[in-house]
Coordinates of C-alpha atoms in Angstrom, one line a residue:
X1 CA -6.8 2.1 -8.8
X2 CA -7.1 2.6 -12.4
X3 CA -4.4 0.7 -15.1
X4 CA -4.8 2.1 -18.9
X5 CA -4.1 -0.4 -21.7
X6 CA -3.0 0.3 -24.9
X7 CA -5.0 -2.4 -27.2
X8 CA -3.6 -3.3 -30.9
X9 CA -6.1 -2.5 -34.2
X10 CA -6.9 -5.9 -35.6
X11 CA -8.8 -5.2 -38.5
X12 CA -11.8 -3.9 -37.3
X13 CA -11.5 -3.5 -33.8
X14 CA -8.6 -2.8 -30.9
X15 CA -7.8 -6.0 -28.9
X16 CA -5.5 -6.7 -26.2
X17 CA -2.6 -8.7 -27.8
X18 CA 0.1 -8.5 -25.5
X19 CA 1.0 -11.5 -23.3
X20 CA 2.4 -9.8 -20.6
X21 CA -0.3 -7.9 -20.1
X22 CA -2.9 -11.0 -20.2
X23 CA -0.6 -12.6 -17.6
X24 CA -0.8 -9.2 -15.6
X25 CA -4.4 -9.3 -15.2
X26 CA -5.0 -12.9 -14.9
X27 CA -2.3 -12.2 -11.5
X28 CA -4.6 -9.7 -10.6
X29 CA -8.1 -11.4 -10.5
X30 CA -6.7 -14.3 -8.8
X31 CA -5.2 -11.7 -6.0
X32 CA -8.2 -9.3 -5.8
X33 CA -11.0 -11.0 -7.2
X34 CA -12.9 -11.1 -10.2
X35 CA -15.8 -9.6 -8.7
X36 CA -13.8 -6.5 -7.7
X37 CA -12.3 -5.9 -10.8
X38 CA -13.9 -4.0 -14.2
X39 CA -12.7 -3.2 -17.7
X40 CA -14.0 -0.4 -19.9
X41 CA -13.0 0.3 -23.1
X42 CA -12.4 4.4 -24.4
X43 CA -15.0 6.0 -26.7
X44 CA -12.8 5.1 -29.7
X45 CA -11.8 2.0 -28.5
X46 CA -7.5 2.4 -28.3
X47 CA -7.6 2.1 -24.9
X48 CA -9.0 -0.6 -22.2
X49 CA -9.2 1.3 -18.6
X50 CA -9.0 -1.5 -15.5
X51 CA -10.7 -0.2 -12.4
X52 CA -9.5 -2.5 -9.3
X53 CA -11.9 -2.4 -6.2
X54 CA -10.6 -3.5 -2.9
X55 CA -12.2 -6.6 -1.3
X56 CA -12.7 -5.4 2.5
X57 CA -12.2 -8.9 3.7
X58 CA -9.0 -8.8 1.7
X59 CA -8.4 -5.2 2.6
X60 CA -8.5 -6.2 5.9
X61 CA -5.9 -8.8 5.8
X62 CA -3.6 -7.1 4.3
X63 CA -3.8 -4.3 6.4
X64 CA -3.0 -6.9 9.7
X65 CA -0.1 -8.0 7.6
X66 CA 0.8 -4.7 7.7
X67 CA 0.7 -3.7 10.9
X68 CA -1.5 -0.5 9.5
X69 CA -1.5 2.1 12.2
X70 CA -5.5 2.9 13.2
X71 CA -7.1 5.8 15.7
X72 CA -8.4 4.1 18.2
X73 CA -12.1 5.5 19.4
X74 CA -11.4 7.5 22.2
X75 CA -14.7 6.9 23.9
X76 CA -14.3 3.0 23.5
X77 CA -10.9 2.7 24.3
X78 CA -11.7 4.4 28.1
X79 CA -14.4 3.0 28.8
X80 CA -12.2 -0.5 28.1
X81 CA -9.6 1.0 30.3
X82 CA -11.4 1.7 33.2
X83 CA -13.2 -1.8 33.2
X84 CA -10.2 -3.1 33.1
X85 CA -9.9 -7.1 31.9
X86 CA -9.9 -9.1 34.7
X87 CA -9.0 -12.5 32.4
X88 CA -5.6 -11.2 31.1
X89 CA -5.2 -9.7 34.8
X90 CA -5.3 -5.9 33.6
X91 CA -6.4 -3.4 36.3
X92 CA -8.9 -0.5 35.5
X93 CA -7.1 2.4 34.5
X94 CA -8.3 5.8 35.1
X95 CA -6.4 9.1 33.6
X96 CA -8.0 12.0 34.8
X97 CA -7.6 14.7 31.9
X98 CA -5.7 18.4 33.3
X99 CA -6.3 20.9 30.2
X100 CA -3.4 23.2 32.1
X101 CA -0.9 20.5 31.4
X102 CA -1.6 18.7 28.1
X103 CA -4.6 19.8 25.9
X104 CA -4.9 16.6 24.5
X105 CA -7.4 14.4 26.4
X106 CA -6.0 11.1 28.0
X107 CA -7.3 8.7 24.9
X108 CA -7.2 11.0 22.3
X109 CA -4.9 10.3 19.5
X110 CA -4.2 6.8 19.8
X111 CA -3.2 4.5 17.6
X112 CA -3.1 0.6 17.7
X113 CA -2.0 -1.8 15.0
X114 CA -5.0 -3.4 13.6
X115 CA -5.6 -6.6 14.6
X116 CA -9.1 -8.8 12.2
X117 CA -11.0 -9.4 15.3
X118 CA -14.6 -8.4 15.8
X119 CA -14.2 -7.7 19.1
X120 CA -11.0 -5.5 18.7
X121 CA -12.3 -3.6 15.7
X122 CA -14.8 -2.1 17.9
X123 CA -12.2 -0.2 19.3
X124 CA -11.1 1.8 16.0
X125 CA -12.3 4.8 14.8
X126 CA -15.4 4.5 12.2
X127 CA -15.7 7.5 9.8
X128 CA -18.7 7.9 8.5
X129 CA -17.5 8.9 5.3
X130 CA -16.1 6.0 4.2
X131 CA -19.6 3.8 4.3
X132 CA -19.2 4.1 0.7
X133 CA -16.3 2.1 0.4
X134 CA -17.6 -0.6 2.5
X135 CA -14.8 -0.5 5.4
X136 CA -15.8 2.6 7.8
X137 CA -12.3 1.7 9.4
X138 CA -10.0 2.9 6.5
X139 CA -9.6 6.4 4.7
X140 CA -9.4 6.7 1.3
X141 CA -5.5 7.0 1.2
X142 CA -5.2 3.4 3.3
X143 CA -7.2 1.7 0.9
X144 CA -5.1 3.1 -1.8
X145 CA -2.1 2.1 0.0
X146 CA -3.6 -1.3 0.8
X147 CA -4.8 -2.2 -2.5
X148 CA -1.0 -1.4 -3.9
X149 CA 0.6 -3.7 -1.7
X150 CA -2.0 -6.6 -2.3
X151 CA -0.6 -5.7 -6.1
X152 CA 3.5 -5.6 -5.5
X153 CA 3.2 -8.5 -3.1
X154 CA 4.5 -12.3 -3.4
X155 CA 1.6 -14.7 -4.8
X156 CA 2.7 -17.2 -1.7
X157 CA 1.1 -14.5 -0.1
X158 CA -2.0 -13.9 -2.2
X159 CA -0.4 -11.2 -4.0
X160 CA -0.1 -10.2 -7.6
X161 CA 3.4 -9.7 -8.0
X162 CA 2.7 -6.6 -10.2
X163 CA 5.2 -4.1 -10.1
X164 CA 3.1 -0.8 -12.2
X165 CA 6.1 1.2 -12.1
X166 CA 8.5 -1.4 -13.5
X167 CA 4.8 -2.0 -16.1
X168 CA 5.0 1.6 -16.9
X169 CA 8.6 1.5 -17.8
X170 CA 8.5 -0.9 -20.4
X171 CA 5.2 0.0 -21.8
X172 CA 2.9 -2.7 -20.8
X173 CA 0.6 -0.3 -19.1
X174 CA 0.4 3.8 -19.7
X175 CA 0.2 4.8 -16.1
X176 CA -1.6 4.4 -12.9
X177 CA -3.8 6.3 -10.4
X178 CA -6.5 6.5 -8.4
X179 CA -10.0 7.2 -8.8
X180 CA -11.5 11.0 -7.5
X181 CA -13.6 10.6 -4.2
X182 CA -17.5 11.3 -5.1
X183 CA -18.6 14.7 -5.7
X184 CA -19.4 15.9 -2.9
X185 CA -16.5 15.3 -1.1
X186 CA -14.7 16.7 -3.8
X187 CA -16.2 20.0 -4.0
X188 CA -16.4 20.2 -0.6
X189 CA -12.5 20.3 -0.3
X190 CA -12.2 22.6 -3.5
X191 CA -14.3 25.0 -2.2
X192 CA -12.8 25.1 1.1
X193 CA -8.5 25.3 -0.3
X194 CA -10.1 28.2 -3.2
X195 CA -11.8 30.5 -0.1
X196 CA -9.2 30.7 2.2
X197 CA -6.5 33.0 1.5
X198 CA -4.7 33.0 5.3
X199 CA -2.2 30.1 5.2
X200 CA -2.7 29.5 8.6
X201 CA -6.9 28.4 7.9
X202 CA -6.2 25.9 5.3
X203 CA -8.2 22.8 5.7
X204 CA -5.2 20.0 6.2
X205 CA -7.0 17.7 8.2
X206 CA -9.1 17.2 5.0
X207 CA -6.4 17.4 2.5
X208 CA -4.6 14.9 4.7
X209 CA -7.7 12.5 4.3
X210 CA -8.3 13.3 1.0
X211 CA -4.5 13.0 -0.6
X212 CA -2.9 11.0 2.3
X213 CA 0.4 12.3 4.9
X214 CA 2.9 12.9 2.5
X215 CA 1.2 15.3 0.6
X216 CA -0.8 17.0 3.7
X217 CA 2.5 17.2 5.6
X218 CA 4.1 19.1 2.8
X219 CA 1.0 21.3 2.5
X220 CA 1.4 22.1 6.2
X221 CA 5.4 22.9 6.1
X222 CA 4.6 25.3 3.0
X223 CA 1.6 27.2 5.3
X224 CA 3.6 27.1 8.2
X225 CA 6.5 28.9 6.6
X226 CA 4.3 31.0 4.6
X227 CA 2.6 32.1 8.1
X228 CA 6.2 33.2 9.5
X229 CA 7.2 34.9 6.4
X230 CA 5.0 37.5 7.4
X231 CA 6.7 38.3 10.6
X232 CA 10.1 39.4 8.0
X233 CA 8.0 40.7 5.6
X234 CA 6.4 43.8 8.3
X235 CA 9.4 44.7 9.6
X236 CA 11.6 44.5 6.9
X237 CA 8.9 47.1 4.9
X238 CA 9.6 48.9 8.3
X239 CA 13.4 48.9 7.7
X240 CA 13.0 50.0 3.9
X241 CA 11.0 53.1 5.1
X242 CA 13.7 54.0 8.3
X243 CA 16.4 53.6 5.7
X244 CA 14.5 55.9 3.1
X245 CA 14.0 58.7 5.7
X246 CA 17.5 58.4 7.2
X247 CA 20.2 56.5 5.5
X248 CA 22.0 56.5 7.8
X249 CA 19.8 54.2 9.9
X250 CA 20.7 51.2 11.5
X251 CA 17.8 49.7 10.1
X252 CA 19.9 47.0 8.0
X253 CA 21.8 45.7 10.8
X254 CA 18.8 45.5 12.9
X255 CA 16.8 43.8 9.9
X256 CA 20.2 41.1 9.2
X257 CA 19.8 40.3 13.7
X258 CA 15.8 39.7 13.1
X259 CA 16.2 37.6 10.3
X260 CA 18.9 35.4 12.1
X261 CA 16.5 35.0 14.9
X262 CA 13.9 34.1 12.1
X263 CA 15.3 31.8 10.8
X264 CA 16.0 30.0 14.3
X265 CA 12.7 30.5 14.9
X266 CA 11.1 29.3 11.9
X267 CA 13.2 25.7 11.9
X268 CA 12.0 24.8 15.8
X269 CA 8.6 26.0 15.7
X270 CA 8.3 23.3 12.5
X271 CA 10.2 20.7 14.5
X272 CA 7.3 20.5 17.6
X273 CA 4.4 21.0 14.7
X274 CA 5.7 17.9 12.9
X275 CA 5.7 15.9 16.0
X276 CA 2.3 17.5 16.8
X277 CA 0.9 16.1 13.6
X278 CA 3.1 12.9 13.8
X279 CA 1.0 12.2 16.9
X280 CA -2.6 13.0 15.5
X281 CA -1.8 11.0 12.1
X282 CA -0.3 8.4 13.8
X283 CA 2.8 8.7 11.6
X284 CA 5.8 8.2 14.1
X285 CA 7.8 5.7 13.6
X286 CA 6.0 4.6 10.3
X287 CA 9.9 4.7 7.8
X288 CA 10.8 2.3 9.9
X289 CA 7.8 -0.5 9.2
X290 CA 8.4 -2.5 6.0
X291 CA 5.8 -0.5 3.9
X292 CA 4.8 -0.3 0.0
X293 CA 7.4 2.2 -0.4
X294 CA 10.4 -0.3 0.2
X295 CA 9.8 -2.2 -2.9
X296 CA 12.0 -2.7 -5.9
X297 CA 12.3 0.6 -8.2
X298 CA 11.5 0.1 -11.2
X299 CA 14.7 1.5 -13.0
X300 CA 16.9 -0.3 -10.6
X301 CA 19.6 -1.7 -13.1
X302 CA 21.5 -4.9 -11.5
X303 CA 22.6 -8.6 -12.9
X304 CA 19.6 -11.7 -11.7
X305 CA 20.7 -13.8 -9.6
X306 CA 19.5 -16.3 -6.7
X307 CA 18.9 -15.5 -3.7
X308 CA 21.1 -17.1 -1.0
X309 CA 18.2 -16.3 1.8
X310 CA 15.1 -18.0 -0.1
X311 CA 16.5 -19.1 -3.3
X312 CA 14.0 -16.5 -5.1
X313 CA 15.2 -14.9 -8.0
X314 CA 16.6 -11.1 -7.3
X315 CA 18.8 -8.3 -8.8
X316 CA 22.0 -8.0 -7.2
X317 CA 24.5 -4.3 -7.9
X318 CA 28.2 -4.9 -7.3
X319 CA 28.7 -2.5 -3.7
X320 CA 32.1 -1.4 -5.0
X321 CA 30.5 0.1 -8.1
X322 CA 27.9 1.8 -6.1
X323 CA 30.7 3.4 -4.2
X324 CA 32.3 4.8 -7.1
X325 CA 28.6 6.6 -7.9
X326 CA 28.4 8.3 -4.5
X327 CA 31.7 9.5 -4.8
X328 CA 30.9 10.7 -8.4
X329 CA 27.7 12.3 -6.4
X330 CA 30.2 14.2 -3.9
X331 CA 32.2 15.3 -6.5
X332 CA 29.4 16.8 -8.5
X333 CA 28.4 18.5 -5.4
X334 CA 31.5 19.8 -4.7
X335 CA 31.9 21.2 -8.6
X336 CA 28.2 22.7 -7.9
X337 CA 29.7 24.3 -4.6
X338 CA 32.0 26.1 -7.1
X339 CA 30.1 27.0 -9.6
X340 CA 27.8 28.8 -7.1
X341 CA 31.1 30.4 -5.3
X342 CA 32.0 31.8 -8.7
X343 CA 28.7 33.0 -9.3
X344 CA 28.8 35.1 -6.0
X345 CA 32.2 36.6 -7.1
X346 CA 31.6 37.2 -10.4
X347 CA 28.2 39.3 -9.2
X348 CA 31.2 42.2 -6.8
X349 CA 33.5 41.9 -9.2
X350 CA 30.5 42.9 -12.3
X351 CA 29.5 45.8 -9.3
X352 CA 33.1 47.0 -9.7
X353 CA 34.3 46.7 -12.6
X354 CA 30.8 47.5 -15.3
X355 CA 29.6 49.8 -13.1
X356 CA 32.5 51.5 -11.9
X357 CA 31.2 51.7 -8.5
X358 CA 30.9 49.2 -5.4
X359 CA 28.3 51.4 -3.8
X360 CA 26.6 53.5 -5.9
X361 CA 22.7 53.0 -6.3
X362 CA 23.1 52.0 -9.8
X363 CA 25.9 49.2 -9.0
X364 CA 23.4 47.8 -6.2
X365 CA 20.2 47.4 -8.0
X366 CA 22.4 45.8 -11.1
X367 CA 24.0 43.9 -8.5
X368 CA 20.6 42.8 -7.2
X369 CA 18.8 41.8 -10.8
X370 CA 21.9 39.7 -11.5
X371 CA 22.0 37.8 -7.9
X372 CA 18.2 37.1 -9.2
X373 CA 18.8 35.7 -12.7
X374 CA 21.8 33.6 -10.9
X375 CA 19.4 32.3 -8.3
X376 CA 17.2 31.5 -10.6
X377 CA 19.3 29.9 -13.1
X378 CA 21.6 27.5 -10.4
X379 CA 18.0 26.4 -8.7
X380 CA 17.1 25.2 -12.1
X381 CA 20.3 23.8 -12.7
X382 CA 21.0 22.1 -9.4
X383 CA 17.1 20.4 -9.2
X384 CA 17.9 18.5 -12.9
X385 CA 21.5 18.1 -11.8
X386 CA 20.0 16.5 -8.1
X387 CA 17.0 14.5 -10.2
X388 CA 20.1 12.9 -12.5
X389 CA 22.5 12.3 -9.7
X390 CA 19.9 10.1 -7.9
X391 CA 19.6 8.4 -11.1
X392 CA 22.9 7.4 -11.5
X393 CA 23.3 5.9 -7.9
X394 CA 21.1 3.8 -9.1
X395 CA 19.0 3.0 -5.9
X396 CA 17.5 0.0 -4.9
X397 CA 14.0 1.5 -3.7
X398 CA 11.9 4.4 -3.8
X399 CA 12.5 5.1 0.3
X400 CA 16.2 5.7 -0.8
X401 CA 15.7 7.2 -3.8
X402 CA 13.8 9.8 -2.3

């Protein structure tokens, strides 16, 4: 993870003068380590970049804490089963693998919390990739992930009690991101996304181990639908030519039934896809651990006070008032709902009354550039209208906010 500093000209040179920004990093060599921690200053010295290493015997804690989800070797992990452990009075186990029923193999695919024990991390997966970063057990995203929580958590349990975002906000810091893998890894992936044009062969296995789930998971609904676009996208071309040959072909009503089916289609294919790839990443069932992404937002306006569980000191938002907001939020929904329904009428009553006709060709293609312009217009409307509602519910943490 890389933090960018901002240092203040002192006569000659840039220093780093701001307190809170001492007391930041000081929090964060105590949590992580001097050792795994590095400062360089920028060519002309106006910025200070901190580059923070994970310690894999921190790493490793953390990720226990946790309760990090990691692939189990599938080799290892059946030839514990069928031993067996005679101790904790566990029979052998034998699964014999039937490719007609399930093409997943008995052991394949599964997941375990991790436990820091040398005798049970001989069950996980080892990638030999990740040599490099001195733990062959986690990817590069799970060490990003890790290393953030060692960061937002409590210093009662050796964390840093740095929250960037809320840094970022008030300017103690310019931003935050990770590092690129090396180069080769790199290029390999670039290569492979810029010479594949079929949505269908793009390489998210390696985007997901590159960029993490969220990003690979969106990746793979945007292929997925691009794939089945094609399916409308034949046979309406089909229709266009029936109805240019013959208009009076049924070929609209028989494109309006395919789409409908489509569209059916299209939504439950995705639904057994996501729980296919739930079940290779390991992923099901993850919202509901106490992750990173259930920590404190940033812009999450409230009044201090103590906490009546530990006494801690916490930001507490008055529920009635957050009420008020989401009805303000259903009500600018329902004005949106409108405005849409208005844009819709206003687009027949434009093909009747301008151009004189409510189906002539010339009324129709008018009728067609305008539903474009007003489709393009709403979606830009509603996505800054969306971004500024969840704003103004003011949300607690970035799981709800999203």
């Amino acid at each position: 993870i890389v933090l960018p500093l901002h240092l203040n000209r002192n006569t000659d040179r840039y220093e780093l003068n701001d307190k809170e920004a001492h007391s930041m990093l000081e929090r964060i060599i105590q949590s992580v380590g001097r050792n795994y921690m590095y400062m360089y200053d920028s060519f002309y010295g106006s910025q200070r970049f901190v580059l923070i290493h994970g310690n894999s015997t921190r790493l490793r804690g953390k990720a226990e804490h946790m309760k990090t989800n990691l692939l189990l070797d599938k080799k290892i992990a059946e030839a514990v089963a069928r031993e067996g452990n005679p101790e904790y009075k566990i029979n052998p186990i034998t699964i014999v693998h039937r490719p007609d029923i399930c093409h997943y193999e008995p052991f394949e695919y599964i997941y375990g919390k991790y436990v820091m024990n040398k005798d049970m991390e001989q069950l996980y997966y080892k990638d030999e990739q990740n040599k490099d970063s001195g733990s062959e057990l986690f990817n590069r995203s799970t060490r990003i992930e890790l290393i953030l929580a060692i960061l937002h958590d409590k210093p009662g349990r050796g964390g840093a009690d740095v929250n960037l975002a809320d840094y970022k906000a008030r300017g103690v810091i310019s931003g935050f991101y990770p590092l690129h893998a090396n180069k080769a890894i790199r290029e390999k992936l670039g290569n492979h996304i810029l010479s594949t044009i079929l949505p269908w062969a793009y390489p998210i296995e390696d985007i997901r181990n590159y960029f993490g789930e969220k990003i690979a998971l969106y990746i793979s609904y945007t292929t997925h639908y691009a794939t089945y676009a094609l399916i409308p996208a034949i046979i309406g071309i089909g229709c266009q030519v029936a109805l240019i040959w013959d208009k009076e072909a049924y070929s609209s009503d028989c494109f309006a039934l395919v789409v409908s089916i489509w569209v059916v289609c299209v939504y439950e294919f995705w639904k057994r896809k996501e729980r296919y790839l739930g079940l290779e990443w390991g992923t099901i069932g993850v919202e509901d651990q106490q992750l990173i992404q259930d920590n404190e937002r940033a812009t999450f306006v409230g009044s201090e006070m103590q906490s009546y569980i530990d006494g801690s000191t916490m930001k507490y938002y008055d529920p009635k008032k957050a009420k008020y907001r989401n009805i303000f939020s259903i009500f600018v929904i329902f004005v949106l709902i409108l405005v849409a329904l208005a844009a819709v009428g206003g687009i027949y009553i434009t093909r009747s009354l301008i151009f004189n006709s409510y189906n002539g060709e010339i009324s129709q293609a008018g009728a067609s550039i305008l539903n474009v312009l007003v489709i393009v217009i709403l979606n830009f409307i509603a996505r800054y209208v969306a971004r500024w509602m969840c704003e103004v519910e003011n949300h607690r943490t970035d799981k709800n906010f999203e």
